[in-house]
GROMACS .gro file of C-alpha atoms in nm:
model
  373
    1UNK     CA    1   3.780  27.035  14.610
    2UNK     CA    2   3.949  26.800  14.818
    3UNK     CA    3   3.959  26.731  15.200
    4UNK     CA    4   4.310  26.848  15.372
    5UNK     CA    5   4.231  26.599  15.675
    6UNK     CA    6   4.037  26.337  15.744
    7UNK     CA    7   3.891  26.528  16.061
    8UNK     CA    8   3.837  26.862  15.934
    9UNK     CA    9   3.440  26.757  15.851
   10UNK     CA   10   3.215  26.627  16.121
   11UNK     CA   11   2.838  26.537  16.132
   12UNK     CA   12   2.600  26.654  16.434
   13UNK     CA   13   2.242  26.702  16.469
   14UNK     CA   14   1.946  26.824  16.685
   15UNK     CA   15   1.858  26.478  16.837
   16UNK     CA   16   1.962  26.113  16.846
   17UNK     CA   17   1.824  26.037  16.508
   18UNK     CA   18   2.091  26.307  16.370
   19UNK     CA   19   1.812  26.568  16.273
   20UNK     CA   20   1.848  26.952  16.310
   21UNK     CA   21   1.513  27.149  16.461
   22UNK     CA   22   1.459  27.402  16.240
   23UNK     CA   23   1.678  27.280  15.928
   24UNK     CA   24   1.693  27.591  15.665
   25UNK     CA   25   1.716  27.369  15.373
   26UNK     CA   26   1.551  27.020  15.280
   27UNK     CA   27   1.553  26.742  15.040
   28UNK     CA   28   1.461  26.812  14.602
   29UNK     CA   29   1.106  26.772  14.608
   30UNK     CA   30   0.911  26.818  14.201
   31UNK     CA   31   0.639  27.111  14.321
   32UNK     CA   32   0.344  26.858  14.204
   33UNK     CA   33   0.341  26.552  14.485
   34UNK     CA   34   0.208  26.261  14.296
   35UNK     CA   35   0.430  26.373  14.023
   36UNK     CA   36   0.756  26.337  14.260
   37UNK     CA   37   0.585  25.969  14.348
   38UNK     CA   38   0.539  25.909  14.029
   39UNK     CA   39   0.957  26.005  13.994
   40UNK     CA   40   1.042  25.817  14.232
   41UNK     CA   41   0.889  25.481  14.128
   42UNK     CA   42   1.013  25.541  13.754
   43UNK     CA   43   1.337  25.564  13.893
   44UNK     CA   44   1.301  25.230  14.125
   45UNK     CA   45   1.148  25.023  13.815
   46UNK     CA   46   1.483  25.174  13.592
   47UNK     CA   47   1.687  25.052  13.880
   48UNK     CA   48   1.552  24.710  14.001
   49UNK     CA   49   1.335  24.628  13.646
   50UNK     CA   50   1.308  24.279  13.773
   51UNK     CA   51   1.204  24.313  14.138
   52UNK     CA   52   0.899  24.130  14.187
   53UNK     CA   53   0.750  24.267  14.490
   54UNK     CA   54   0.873  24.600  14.403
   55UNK     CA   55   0.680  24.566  14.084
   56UNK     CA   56   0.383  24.427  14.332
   57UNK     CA   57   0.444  24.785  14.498
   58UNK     CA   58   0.424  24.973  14.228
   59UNK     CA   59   0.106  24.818  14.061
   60UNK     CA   60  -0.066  24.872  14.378
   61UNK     CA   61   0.058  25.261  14.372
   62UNK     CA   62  -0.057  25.296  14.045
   63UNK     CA   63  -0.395  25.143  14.078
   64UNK     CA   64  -0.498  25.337  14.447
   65UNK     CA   65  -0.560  25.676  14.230
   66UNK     CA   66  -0.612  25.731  13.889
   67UNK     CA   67  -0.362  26.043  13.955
   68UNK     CA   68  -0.063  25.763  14.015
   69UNK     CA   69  -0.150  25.613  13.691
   70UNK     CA   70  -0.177  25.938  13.445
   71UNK     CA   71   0.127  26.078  13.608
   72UNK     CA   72   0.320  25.803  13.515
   73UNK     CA   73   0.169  25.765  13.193
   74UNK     CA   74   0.330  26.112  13.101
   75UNK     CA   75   0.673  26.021  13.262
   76UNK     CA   76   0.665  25.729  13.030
   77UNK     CA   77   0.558  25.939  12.759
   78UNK     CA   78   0.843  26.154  12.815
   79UNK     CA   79   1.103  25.887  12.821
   80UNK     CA   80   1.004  25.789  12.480
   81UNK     CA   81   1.039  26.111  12.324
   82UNK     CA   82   1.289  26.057  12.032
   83UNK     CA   83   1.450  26.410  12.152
   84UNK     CA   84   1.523  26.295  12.457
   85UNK     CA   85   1.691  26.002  12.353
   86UNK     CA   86   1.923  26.175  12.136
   87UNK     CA   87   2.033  26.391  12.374
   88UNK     CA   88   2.093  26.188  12.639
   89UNK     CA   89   2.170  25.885  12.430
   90UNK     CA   90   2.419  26.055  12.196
   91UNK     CA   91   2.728  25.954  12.359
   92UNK     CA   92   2.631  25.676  12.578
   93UNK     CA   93   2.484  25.423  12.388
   94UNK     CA   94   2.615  25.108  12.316
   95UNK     CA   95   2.552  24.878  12.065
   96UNK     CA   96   2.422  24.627  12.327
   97UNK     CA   97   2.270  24.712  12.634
   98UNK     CA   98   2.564  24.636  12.950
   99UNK     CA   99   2.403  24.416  13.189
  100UNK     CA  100   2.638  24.562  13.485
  101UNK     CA  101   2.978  24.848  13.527
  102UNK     CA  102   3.286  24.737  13.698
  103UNK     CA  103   3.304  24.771  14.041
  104UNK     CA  104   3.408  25.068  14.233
  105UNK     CA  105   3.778  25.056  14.406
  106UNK     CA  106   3.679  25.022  14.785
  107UNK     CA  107   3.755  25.324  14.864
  108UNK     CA  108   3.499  25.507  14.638
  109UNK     CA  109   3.263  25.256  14.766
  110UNK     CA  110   3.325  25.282  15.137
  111UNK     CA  111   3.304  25.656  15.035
  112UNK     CA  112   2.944  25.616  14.825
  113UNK     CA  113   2.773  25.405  15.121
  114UNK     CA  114   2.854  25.587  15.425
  115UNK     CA  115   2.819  25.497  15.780
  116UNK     CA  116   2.524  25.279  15.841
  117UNK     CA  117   2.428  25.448  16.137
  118UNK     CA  118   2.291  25.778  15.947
  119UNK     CA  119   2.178  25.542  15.641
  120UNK     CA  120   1.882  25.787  15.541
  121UNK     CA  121   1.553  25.547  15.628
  122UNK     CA  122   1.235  25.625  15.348
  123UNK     CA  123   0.907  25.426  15.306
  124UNK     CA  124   0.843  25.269  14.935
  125UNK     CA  125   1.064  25.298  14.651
  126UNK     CA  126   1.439  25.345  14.704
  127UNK     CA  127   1.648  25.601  14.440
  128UNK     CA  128   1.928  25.359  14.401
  129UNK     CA  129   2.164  25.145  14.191
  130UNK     CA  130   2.356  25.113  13.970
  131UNK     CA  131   2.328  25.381  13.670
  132UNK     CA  132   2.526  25.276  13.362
  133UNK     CA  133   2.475  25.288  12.999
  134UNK     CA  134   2.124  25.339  12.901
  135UNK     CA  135   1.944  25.308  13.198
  136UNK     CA  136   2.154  25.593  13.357
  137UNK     CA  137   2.130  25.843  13.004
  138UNK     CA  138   1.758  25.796  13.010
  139UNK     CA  139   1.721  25.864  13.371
  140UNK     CA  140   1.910  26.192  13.343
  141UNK     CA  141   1.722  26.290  13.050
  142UNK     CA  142   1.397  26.208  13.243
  143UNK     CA  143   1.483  26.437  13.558
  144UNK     CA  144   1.597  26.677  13.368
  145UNK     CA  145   1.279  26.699  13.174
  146UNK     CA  146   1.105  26.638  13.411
  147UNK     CA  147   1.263  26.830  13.726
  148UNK     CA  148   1.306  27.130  13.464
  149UNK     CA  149   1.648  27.208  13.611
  150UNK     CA  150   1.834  27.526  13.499
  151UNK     CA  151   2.109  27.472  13.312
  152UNK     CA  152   2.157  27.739  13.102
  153UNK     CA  153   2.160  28.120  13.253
  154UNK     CA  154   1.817  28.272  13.308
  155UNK     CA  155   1.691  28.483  13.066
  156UNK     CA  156   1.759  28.851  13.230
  157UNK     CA  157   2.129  28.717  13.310
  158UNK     CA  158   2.168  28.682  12.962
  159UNK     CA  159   2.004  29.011  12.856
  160UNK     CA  160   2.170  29.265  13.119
  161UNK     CA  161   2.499  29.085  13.302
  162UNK     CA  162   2.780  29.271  13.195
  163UNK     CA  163   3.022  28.979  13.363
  164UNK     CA  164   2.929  28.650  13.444
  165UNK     CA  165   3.151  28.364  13.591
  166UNK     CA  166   3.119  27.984  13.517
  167UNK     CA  167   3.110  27.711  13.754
  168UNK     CA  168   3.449  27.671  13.912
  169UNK     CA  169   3.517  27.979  13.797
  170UNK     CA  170   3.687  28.325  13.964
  171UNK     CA  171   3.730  28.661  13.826
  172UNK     CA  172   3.913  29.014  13.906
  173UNK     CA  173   3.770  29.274  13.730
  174UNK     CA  174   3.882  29.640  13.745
  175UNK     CA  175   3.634  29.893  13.769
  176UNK     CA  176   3.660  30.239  13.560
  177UNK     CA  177   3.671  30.436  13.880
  178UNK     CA  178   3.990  30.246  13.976
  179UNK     CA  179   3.785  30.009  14.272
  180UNK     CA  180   3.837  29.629  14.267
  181UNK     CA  181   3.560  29.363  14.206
  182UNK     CA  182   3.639  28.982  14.231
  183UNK     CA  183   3.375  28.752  14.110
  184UNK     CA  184   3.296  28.417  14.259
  185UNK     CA  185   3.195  28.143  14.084
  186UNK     CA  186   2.840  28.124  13.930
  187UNK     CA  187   2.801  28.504  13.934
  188UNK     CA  188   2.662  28.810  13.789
  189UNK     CA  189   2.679  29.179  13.796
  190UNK     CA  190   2.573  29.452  13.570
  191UNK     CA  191   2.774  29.743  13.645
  192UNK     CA  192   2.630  30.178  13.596
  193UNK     CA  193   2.958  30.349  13.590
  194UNK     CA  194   2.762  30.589  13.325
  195UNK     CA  195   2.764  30.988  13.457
  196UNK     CA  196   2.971  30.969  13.745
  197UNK     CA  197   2.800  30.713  13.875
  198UNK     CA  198   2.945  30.407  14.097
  199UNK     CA  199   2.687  30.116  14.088
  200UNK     CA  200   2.699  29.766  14.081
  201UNK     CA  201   2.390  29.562  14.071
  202UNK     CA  202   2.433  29.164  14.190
  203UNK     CA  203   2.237  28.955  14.003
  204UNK     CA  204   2.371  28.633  14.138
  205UNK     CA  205   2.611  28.419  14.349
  206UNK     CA  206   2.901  28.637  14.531
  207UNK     CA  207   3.148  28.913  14.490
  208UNK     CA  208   3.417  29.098  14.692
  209UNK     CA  209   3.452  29.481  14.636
  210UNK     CA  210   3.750  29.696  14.746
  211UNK     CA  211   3.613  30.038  14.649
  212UNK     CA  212   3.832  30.313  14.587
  213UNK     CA  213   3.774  30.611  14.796
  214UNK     CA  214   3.590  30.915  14.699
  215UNK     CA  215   3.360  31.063  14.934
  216UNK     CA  216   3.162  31.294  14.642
  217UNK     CA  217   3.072  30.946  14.483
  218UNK     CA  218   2.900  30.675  14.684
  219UNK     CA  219   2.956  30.339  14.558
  220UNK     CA  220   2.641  30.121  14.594
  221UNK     CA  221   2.594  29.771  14.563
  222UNK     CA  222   2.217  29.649  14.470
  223UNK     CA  223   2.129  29.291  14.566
  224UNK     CA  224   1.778  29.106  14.578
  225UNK     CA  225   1.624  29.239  14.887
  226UNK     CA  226   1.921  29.557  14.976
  227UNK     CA  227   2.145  29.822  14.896
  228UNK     CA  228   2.498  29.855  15.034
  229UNK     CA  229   2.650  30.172  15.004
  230UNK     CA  230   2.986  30.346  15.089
  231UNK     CA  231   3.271  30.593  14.967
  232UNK     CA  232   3.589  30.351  15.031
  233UNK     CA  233   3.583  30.016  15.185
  234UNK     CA  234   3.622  29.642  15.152
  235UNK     CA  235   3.321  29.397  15.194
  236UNK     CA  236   3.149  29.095  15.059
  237UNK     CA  237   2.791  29.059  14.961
  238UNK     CA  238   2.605  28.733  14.872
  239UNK     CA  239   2.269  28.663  14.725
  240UNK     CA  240   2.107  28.331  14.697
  241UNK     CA  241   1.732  28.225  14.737
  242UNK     CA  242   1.547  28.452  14.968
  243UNK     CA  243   1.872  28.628  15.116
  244UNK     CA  244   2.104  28.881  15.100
  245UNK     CA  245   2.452  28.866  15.342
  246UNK     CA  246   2.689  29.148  15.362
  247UNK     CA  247   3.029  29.112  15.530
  248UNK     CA  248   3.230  29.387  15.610
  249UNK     CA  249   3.615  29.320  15.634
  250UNK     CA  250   3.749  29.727  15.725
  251UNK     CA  251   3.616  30.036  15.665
  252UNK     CA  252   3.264  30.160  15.700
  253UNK     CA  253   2.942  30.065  15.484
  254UNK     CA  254   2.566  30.139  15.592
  255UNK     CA  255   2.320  29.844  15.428
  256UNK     CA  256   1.955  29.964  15.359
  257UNK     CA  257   1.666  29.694  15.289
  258UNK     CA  258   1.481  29.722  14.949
  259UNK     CA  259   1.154  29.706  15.084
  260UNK     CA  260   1.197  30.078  15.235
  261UNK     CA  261   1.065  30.207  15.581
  262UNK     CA  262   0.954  30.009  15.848
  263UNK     CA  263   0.518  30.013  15.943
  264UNK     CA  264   0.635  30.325  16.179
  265UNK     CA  265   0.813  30.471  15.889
  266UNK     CA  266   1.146  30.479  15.968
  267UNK     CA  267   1.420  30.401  15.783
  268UNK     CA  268   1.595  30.051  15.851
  269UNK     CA  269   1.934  30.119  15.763
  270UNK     CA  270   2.235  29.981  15.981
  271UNK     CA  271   2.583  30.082  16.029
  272UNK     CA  272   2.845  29.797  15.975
  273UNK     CA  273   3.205  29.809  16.159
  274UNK     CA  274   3.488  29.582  16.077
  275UNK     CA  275   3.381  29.204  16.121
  276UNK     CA  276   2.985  29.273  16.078
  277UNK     CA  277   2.734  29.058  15.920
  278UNK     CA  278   2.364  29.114  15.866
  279UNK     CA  279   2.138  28.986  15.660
  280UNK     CA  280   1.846  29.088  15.425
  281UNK     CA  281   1.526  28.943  15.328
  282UNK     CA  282   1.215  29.041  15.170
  283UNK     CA  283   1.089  29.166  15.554
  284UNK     CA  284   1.341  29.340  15.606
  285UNK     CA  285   1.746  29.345  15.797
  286UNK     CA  286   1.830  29.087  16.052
  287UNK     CA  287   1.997  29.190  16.343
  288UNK     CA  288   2.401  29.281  16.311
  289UNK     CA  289   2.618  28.995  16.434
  290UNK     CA  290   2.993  28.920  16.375
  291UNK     CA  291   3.176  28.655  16.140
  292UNK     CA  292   3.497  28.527  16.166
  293UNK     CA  293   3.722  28.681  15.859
  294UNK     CA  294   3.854  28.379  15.785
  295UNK     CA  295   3.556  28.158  15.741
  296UNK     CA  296   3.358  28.481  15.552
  297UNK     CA  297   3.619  28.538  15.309
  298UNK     CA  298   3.778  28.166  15.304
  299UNK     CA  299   3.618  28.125  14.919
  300UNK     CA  300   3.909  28.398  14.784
  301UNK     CA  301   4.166  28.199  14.890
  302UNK     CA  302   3.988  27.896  14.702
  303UNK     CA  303   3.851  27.748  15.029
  304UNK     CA  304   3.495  27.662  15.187
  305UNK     CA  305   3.484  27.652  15.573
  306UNK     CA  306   3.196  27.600  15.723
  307UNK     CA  307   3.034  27.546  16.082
  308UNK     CA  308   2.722  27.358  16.204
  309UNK     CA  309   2.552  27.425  15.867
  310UNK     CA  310   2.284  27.192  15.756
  311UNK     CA  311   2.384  26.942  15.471
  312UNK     CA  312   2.156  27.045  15.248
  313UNK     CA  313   2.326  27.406  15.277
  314UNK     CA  314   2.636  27.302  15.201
  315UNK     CA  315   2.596  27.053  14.956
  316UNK     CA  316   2.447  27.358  14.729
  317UNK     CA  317   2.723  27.596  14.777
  318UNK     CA  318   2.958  27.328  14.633
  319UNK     CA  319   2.712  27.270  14.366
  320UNK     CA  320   2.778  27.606  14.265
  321UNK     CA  321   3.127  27.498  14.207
  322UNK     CA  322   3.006  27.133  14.058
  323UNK     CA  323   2.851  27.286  13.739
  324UNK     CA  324   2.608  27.006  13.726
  325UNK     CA  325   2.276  26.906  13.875
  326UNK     CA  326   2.292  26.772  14.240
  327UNK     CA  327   1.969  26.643  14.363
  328UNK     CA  328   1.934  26.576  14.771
  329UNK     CA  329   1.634  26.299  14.793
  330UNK     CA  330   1.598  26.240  15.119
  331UNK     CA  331   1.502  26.512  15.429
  332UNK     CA  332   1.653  26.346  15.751
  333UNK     CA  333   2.003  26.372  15.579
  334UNK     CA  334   1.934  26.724  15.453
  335UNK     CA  335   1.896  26.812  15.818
  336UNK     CA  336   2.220  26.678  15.961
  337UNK     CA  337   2.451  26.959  16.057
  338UNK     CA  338   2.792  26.948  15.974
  339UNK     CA  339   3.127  27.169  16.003
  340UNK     CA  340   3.430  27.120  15.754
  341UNK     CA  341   3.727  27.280  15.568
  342UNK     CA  342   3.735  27.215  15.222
  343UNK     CA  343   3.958  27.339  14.889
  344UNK     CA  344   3.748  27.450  14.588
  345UNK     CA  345   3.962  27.255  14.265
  346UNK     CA  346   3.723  26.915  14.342
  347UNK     CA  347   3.364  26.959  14.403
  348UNK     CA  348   3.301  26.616  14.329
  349UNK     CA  349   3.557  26.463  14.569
  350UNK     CA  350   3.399  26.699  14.816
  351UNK     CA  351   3.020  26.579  14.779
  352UNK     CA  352   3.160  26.231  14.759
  353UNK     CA  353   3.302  26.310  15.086
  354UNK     CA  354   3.018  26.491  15.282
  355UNK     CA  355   2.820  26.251  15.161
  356UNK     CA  356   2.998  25.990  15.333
  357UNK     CA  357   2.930  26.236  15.676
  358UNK     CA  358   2.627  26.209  15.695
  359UNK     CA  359   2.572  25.795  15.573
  360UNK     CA  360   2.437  25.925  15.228
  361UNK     CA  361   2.470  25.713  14.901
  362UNK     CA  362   2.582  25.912  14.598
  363UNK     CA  363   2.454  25.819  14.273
  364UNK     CA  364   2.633  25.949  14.002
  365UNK     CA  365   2.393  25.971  13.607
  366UNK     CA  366   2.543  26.100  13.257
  367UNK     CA  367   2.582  26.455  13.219
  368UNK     CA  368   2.734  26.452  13.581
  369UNK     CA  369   2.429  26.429  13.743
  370UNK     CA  370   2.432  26.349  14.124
  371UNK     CA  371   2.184  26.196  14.327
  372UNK     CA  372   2.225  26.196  14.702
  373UNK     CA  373   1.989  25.971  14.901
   0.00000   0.00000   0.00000
């Protein structure tokens, strides 16, 4: 994914600070808090092992709550686990220990740094460094032990997807009643075409579906939280954490919620016409509002354009494409709202480059591994 102009990205937020009331996303936090303390200092003492009053820090951390000290204790543990050196030291370990890498061009590292300005601002340790060699194939092994990320398909993906798509990846599939699905990347479906029925169930990420007419056989489309369903259209529907988006680019469709009538019991359905957009949730469907075709369907033409979205929104839809682990650290940069126009062939490039929006500091661990802080 690569940047076409040096413009086409800019930062904003919701005061002078650069934060957004109301952000929809925030910084990786582990679900335990003295744990993620407890992350955060292993990672400092990795990074600065020789620090003296960050070791003075740390010592008094550990010592203000027996907590501190047993949840470290099992981080350490962890680290030592002959597994987890194998895997993460496989391929990365040398026969002596590199003191330092070589240096960045200046580019990358103007790119890495950011703008001092938005330089995210956090009390006690820091996540940052340098992360070669050892040091860095432990740390990844660590979060990923530790943060329990999810790197292999869940377990009902792998039991009842009929297609799937990989990171980066795009698919066109033709459907036995001569409609047209294309598959974005990171993306599931298990398809009932079984008795004259047209269904498609979305299990994950995106798709596009030009349905082939036929008024005696809806087509429906089951996401998380709704149903779309129609007899020969074009449209888009998304599902991600907590949220369902349909888009409708011609035609008709009518979008029902999953969770059934409202408290009056009535039925919540909606109506879409050319350019709609609504969204579903667990309570229910948002109100309809319109979308620009050319930002909704930008990803089939391998693009991702984007406006006043918060960083932490964007930076996981390109994860999507990444194919690795990208961890966001720090809130107040998570909030900062940005716009941009970016190509999908260089994720990397492209969170190199937003970082650089918003003043953030990319750290980059074996097994491509990204922190942002």
């Amino acid at each position: 994914m690569t940047q076409d102009k040096a413009d086409d990205s800019r930062a904003s937020g919701g005061g002078a600070d650069g934060r957004s009331a109301g952000a929809e996303s925030g910084a990786y936090r582990h679900a335990d808090p003295i744990m993620d303390e407890a992350l955060t200092w292993f990672v400092a003492r990795l990074d600065s092992p020789t620090d003296p009053d960050a070791e003075t820090a740390f010592q008094a951390w550990r010592d203000a709550d027996p907590r501190h000290a047993e949840a470290f204790e099992r981080l350490s543990a962890l680290s030592a686990m002959p597994e987890l050196r194998e895997a993460t030291l496989a391929q990365r370990l040398p026969s002596t220990p590199p003191t330092m890498h070589p240096a960045r061009p200046a580019a990358e590292q103007r790119i890495a740094k950011g703008p001092d300005r938005l330089a995210p601002q956090r009390s006690g340790p820091q996540r940052s460094g340098l992360w070669g060699g050892w040091r860095g194939a432990l740390a990844a092994g660590l979060l990923l032990a530790v943060v329990g990320w999810k790197l292999e398909p869940t377990l009902e993906l792998a039991l009842f997807a009929d297609v799937r798509t990989a990171a980066g990846e795009q698919r066109e599939i033709d459907l036995p009643d001569r409609s047209r699905l294309v598959l974005d990347t990171d993306s599931a479906v298990a398809l009932d075409f079984a008795e004259g029925r047209r269904g498609v169930r979305l299990m994950r990420g995106q798709a596009y579906f030009d349905v082939a007419r036929d008024p005696s056989r809806p087509f429906r489309v089951t996401a998380a939280f709704s149903t779309v369903e129609v007899t020969g259209t074009a449209f888009t529907v998304r599902t991600e954490d907590g949220l369902d988006s349909v888009f409708l680019e011609r035609g008709r469709v009518s979008v029902l919620p999953l969770s059934g009538p409202d408290r009056n019991g009535l039925d919540q359905a909606v109506a879409l016409e050319p350019g709609d957009r609504v969204t579903a949730t667990a309570g229910g469907l948002s109100s309809v509002g319109r979308a620009d075709p050319a930002v909704a369907l930008a990803w089939r033409d391998g693009r991702y354009v984007f406006h006043d979205q918060p960083f932490a929104t964007v930076v996981e839809t390109v994860r999507r494409y990444y194919g690795h682990p990208v961890l966001l650290l720090d809130d107040r940069i998570a909030a900062v709202r940005i716009s941009g126009n970016y190509r999908l062939d260089d994720p990397a490039a492209a969170l190199r480059s937003l970082a650089g929006i918003v003043g953030a500091r990319v750290t980059e661990l074996p097994a491509g591994i990204l922190l942002l802080r």
